[in-house]
Short mmCIF file of C-alpha atoms in Angstrom, two decimals:
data_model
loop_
_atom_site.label_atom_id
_atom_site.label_comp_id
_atom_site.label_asym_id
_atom_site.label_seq_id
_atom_site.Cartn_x
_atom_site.Cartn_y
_atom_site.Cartn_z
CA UNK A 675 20.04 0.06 73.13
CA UNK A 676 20.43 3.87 73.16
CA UNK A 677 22.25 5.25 76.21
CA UNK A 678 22.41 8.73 78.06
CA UNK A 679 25.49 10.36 79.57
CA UNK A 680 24.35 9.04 82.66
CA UNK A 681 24.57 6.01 81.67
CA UNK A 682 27.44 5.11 80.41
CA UNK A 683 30.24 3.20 81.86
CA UNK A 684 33.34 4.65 83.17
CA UNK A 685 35.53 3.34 80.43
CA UNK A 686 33.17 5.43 77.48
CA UNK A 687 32.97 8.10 79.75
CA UNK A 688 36.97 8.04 79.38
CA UNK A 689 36.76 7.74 75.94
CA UNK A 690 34.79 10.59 75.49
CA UNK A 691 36.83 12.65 77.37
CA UNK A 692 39.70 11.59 75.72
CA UNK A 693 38.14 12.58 72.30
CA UNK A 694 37.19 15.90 73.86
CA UNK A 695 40.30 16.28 75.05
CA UNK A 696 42.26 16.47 71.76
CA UNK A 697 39.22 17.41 69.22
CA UNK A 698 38.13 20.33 71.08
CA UNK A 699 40.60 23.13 70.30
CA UNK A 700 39.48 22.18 66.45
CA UNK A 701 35.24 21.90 67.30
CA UNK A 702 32.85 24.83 67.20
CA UNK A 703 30.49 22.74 69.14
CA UNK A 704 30.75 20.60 72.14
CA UNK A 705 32.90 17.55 72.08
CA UNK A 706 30.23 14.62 73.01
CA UNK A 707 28.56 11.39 72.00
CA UNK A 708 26.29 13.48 69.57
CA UNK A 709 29.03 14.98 68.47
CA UNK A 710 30.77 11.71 67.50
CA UNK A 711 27.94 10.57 66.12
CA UNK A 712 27.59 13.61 63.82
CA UNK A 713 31.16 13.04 62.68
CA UNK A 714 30.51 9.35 62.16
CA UNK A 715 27.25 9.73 59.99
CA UNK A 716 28.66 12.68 57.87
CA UNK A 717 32.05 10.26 56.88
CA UNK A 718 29.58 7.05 56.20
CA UNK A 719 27.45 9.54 54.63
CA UNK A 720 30.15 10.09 52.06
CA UNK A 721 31.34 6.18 51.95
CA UNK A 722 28.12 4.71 51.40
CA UNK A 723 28.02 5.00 47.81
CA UNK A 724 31.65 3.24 47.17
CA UNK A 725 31.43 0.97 50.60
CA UNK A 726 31.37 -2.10 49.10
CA UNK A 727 33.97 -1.37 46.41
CA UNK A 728 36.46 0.53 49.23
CA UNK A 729 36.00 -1.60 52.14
CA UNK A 730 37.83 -4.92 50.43
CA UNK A 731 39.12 -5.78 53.97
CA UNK A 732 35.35 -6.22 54.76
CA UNK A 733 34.74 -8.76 51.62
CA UNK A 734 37.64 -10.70 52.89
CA UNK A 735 35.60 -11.91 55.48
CA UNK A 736 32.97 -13.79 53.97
CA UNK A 737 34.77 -17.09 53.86
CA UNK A 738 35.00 -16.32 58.13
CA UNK A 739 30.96 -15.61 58.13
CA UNK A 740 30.22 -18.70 55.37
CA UNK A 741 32.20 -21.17 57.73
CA UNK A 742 30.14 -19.77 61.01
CA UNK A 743 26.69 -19.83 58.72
CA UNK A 744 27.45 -23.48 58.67
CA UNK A 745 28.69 -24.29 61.53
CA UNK A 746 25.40 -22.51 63.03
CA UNK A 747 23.00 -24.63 60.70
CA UNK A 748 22.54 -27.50 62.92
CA UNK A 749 21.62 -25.24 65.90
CA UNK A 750 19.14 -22.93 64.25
CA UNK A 751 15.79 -23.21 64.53
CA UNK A 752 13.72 -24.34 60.83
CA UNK A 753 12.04 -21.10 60.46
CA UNK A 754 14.72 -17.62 61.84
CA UNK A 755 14.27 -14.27 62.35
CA UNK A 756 17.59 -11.99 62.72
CA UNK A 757 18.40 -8.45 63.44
CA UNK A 758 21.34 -7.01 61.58
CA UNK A 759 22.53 -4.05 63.93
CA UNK A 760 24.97 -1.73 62.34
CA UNK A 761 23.92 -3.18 58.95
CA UNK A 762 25.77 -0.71 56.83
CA UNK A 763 24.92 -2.09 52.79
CA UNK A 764 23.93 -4.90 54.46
CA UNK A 765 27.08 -7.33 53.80
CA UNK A 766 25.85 -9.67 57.24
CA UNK A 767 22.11 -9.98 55.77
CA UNK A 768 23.35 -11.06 52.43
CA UNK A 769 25.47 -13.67 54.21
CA UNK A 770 23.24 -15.19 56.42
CA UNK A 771 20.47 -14.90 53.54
CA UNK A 772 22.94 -16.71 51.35
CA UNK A 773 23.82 -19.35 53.43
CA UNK A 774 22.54 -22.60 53.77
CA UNK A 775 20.19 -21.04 56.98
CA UNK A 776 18.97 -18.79 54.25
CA UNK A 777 16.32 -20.44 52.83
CA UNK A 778 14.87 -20.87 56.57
CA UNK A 779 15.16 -16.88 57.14
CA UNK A 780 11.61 -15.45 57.68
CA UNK A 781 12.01 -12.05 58.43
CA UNK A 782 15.25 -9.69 59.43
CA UNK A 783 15.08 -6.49 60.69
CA UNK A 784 18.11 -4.10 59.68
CA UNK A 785 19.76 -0.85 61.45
CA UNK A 786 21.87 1.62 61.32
CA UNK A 787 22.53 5.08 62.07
CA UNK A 788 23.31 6.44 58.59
CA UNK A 789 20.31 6.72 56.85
CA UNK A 790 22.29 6.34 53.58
CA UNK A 791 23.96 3.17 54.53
CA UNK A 792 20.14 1.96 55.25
CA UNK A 793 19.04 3.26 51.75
CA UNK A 794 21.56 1.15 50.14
CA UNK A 795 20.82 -1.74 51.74
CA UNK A 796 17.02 -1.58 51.34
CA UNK A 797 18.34 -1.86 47.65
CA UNK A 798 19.85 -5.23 47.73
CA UNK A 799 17.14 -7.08 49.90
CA UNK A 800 14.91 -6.51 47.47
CA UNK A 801 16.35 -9.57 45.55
CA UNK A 802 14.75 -11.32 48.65
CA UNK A 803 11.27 -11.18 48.44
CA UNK A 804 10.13 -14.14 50.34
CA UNK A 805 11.63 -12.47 53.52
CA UNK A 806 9.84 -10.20 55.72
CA UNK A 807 12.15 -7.01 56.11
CA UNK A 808 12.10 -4.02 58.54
CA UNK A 809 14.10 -1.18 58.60
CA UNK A 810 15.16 1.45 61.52
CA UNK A 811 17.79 4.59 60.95
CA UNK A 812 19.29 7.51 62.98
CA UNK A 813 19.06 7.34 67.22
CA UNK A 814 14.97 6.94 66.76
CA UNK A 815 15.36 3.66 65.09
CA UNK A 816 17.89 2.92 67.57
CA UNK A 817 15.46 3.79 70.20
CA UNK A 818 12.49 1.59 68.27
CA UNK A 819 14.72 -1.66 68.63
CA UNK A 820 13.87 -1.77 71.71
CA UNK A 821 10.03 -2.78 71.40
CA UNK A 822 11.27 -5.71 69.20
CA UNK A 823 10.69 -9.10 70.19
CA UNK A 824 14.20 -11.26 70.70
CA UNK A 825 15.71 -13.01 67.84
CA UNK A 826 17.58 -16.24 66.95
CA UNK A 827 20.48 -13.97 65.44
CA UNK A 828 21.89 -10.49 66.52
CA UNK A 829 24.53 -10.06 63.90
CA UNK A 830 27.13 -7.26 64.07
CA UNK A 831 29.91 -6.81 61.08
CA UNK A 832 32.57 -4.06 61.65
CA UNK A 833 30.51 -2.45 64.16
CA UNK A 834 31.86 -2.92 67.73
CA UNK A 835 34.84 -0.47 67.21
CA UNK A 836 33.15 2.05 65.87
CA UNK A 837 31.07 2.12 69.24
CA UNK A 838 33.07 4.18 72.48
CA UNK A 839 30.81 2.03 74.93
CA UNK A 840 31.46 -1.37 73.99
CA UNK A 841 31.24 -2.57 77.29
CA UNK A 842 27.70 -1.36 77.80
CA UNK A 843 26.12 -2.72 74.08
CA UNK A 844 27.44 -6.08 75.07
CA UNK A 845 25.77 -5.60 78.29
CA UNK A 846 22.35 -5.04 77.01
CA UNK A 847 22.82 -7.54 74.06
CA UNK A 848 21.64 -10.21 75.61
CA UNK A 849 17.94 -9.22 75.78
CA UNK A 850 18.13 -9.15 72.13
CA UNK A 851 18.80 -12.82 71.83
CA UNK A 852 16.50 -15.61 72.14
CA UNK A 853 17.89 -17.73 74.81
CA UNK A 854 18.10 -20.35 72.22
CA UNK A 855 19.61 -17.82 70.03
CA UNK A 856 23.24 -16.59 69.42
CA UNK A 857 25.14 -13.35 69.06
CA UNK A 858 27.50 -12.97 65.62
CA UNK A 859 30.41 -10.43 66.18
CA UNK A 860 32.01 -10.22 62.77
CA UNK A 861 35.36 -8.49 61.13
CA UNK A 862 36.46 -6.94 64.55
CA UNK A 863 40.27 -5.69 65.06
CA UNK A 864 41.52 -8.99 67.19
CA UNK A 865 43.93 -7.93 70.14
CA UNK A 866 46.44 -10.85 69.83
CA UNK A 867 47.45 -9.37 66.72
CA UNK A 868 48.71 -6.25 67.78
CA UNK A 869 51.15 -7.92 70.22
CA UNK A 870 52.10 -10.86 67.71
CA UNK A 871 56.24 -9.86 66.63
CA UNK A 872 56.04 -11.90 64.01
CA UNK A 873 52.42 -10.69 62.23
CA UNK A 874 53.57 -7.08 62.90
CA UNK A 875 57.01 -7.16 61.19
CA UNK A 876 55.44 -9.28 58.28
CA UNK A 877 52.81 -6.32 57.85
CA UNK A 878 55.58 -3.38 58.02
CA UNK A 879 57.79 -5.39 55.15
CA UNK A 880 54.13 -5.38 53.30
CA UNK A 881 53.84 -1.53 53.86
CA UNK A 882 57.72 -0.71 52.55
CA UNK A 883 56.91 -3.35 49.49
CA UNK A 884 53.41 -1.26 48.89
CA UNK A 885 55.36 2.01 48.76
CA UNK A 886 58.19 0.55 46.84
CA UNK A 887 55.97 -0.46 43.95
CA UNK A 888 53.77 3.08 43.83
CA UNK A 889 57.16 4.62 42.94
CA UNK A 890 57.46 2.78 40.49
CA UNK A 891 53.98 3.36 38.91
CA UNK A 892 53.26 5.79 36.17
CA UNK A 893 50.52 7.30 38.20
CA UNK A 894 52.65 8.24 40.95
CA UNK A 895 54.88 10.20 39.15
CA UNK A 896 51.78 11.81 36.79
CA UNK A 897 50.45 12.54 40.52
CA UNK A 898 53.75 14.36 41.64
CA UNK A 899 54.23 16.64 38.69
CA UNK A 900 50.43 17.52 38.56
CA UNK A 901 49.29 15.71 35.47
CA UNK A 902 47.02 13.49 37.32
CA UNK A 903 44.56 15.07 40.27
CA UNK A 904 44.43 13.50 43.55
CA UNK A 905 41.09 12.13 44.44
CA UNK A 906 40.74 13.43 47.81
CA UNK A 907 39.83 10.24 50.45
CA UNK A 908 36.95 9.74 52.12
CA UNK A 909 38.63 11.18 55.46
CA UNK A 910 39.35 15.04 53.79
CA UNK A 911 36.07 15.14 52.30
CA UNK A 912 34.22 14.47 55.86
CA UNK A 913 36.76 17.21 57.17
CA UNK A 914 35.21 19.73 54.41
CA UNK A 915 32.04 19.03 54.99
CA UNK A 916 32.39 19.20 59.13
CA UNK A 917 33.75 22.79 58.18
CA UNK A 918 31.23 23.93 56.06
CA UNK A 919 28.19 22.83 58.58
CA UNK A 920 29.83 24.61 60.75
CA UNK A 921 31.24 21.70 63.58
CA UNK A 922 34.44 22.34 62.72
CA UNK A 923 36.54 26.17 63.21
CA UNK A 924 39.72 24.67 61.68
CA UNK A 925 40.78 21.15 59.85
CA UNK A 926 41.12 17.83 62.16
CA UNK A 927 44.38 15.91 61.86
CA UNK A 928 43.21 12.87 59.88
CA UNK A 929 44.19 10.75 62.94
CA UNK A 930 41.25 12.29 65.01
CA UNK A 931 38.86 11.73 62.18
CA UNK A 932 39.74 8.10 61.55
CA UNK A 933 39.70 7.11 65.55
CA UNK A 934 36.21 8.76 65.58
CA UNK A 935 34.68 6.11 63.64
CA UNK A 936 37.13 3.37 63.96
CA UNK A 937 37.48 4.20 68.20
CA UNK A 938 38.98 0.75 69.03
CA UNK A 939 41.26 -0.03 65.45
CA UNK A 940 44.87 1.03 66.43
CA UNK A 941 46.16 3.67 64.54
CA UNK A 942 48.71 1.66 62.74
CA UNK A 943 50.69 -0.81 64.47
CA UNK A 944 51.39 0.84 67.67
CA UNK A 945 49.83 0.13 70.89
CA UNK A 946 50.26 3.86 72.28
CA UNK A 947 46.64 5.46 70.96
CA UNK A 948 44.73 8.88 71.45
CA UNK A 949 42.21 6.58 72.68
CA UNK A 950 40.16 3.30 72.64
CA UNK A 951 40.61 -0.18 72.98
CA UNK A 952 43.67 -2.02 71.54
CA UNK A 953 40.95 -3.75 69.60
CA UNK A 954 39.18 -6.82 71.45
CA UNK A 955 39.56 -9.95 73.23
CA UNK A 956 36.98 -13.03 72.77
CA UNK A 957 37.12 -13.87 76.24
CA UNK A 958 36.20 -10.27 77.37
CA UNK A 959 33.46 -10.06 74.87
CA UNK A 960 32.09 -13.22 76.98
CA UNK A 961 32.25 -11.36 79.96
CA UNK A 962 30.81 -8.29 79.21
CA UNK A 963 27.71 -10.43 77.80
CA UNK A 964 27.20 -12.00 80.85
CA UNK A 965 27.01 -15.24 82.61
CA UNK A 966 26.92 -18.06 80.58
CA UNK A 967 27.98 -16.72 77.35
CA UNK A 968 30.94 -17.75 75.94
CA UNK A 969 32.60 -18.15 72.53
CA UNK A 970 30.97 -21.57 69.96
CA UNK A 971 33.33 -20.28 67.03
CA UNK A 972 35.85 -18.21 66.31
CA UNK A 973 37.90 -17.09 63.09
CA UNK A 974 40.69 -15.27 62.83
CA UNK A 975 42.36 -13.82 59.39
CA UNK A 976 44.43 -10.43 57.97
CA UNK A 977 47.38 -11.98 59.12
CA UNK A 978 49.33 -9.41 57.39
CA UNK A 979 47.06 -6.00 58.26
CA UNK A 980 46.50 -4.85 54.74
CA UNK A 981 43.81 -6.04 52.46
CA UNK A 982 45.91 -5.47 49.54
CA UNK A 983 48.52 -8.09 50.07
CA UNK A 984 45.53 -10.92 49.55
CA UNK A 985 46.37 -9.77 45.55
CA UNK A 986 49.86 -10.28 45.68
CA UNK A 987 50.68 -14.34 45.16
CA UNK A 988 53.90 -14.00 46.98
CA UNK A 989 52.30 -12.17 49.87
CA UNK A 990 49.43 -13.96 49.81
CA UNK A 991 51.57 -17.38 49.91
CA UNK A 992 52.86 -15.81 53.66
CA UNK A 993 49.54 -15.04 54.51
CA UNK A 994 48.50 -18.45 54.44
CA UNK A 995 51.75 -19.51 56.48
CA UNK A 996 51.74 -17.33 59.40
CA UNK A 997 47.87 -18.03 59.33
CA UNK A 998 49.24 -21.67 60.02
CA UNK A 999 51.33 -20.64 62.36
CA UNK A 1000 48.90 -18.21 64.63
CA UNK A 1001 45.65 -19.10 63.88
CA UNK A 1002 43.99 -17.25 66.52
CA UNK A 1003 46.22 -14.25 65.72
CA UNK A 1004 45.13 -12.64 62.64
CA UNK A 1005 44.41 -8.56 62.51
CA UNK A 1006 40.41 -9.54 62.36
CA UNK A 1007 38.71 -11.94 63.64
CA UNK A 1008 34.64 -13.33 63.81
CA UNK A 1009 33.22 -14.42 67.06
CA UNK A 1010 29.95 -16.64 67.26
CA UNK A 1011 28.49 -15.99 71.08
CA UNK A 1012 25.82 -18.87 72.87
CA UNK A 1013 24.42 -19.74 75.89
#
């Protein structure tokens, strides 16, 4: 599924420019999809090691994947074979492969464009030795999926918005997938959210509670009077390294960094961005896949768009309301695709 310049549609060919547009001043090379991609491997570069242990958002949705798994069960063939595209540490293989379809997996082939994201997850399948595993890394493996045969499952967790052509992955999708098959689009930023009143304001009184209580913690103070260092995030330490390989003649604004990998999250709450998508729409997704697709399942949850207020009991006790109240609404959502 790699594409060319040439190639792409005219809404990543805006998005690029867009990109270019604002990172270029900073950039000692050219603003473009290698570019981007640079950028993108260099940050998950420095993230693979703590992914699963950072990214709590993502672990929230495995009660969204285990309900899907089992919906799916009855429509699965007995003996499956599943690519896991944007794998990462390979969170979607260890759901599917802990499922009830699990037992019935015979092989799964796994990529993704960090190698290091690959090397971890080569780790954990090895607790699966009964299935056949292949893996593919960097835009050669990308290239190699395409002599693949098509599979039952072409699984995708947190991957779609990190992609500036959206439009054309969905697009070529399809020849991935078995016709008896199905596509899995998991823990994707879910439009309706972002123009929900109600969800937004219930996130902002999260954010002044979250800030509230850090004042009031020992370690913020320690922090402020420089008894306590400040671990620098994931987002400063891909800026350093950008400038010392040379990509970079002067710092990024965070902002830029972040929208480079997560190109169709919103910034925030607001719907005016640098660029991207305002995250995505189910029935869109259908669209773009083609004719006859359209949505079997669909979960939605983060109604409040900040994993930590899951480990507050008060805050978690709204969750569960307003998820009662929008249930299609919530900041992510999973989206099982079939023809």
């Amino acid at each position: 599924m790699s594409t060319t310049p040439s190639t792409l549609s005219a809404t990543a060919r805006q998005v690029l420019a867009d990109i270019a547009a604002k990172v270029s001043p900073y950039s000692q090379q050219p603003v473009d999809q290698r570019f981007v991609e640079h950028v993108s491997n260099v940050y998950h570069g420095m993230e693979a090691a703590h992914y699963d242990e950072y990214e709590s958002s993502i672990a929230d949705a495995e009660e969204a994947w285990q309900k899907a798994l089992h919906f799916l069960a009855q429509r699965l063939p007995q003996r499956i074979r599943v690519l896991d595209y944007g794998a990462g540490t390979g969170f979607a293989s260890l759901q599917m492969l802990q499922s009830a379809i699990g037992p019935r997996i015979a092989e799964v082939v796994c990529f993704d464009l960090s190698p290091a994201m690959i090397d971890m997850c080569r780790e954990k399948m090895k607790t699966f030795p009964q299935v056949q595993f292949t893996y593919y890394a960097d835009v050669a493996g990308r290239d190699a999926l395409q002599q693949e045969a098509p599979f039952h499952i072409v699984a995708t967790n947190a991957v779609l918005h990190h992609l500036y052509d959206v439009a054309d992955f969905l697009q070529q999708l399809p020849g991935m997938v078995r016709p008896d098959g199905v596509y899995i689009a998991g823990h994707e930023p879910n439009r309706p959210f972002y123009y929900n009143a109600d969800l937004l304001k219930a996130t902002r009184q999260f954010q002044v509670y979250k800030r509230l209580r850090r004042r009031l913690s020992p370690g913020f103070w320690m922090q402020k009077m420089g008894a306590k260092a400040v671990k620098p995030s994931f987002i400063q330490r891909t800026i350093d390294a950008l400038l010392a390989d040379g990509s970079l003649r002067r710092p990024l604004p965070h902002l830029y960094v972040q929208k480079m990998i997560d190109v169709h999250v919103p910034w925030g709450l607001g719907l005016d961005q640098p660029w991207g998508q305002i995250g995505f729409s189910s029935t869109e997704m259908a669209a773009q896949l083609g004719a006859g697709w359209q949505p079997v399942f669909t979960d939605s949850y983060s109604h409040i768009k900040d994993a930590e207020a899951t480990h507050h009991w008060w805050w978690k006790h709204r969750i569960k309301r307003l998820a009662q109240r929008y249930p299609a609404d919530g900041a992510d959502a999973l989206v099982v695709f079939g023809r």
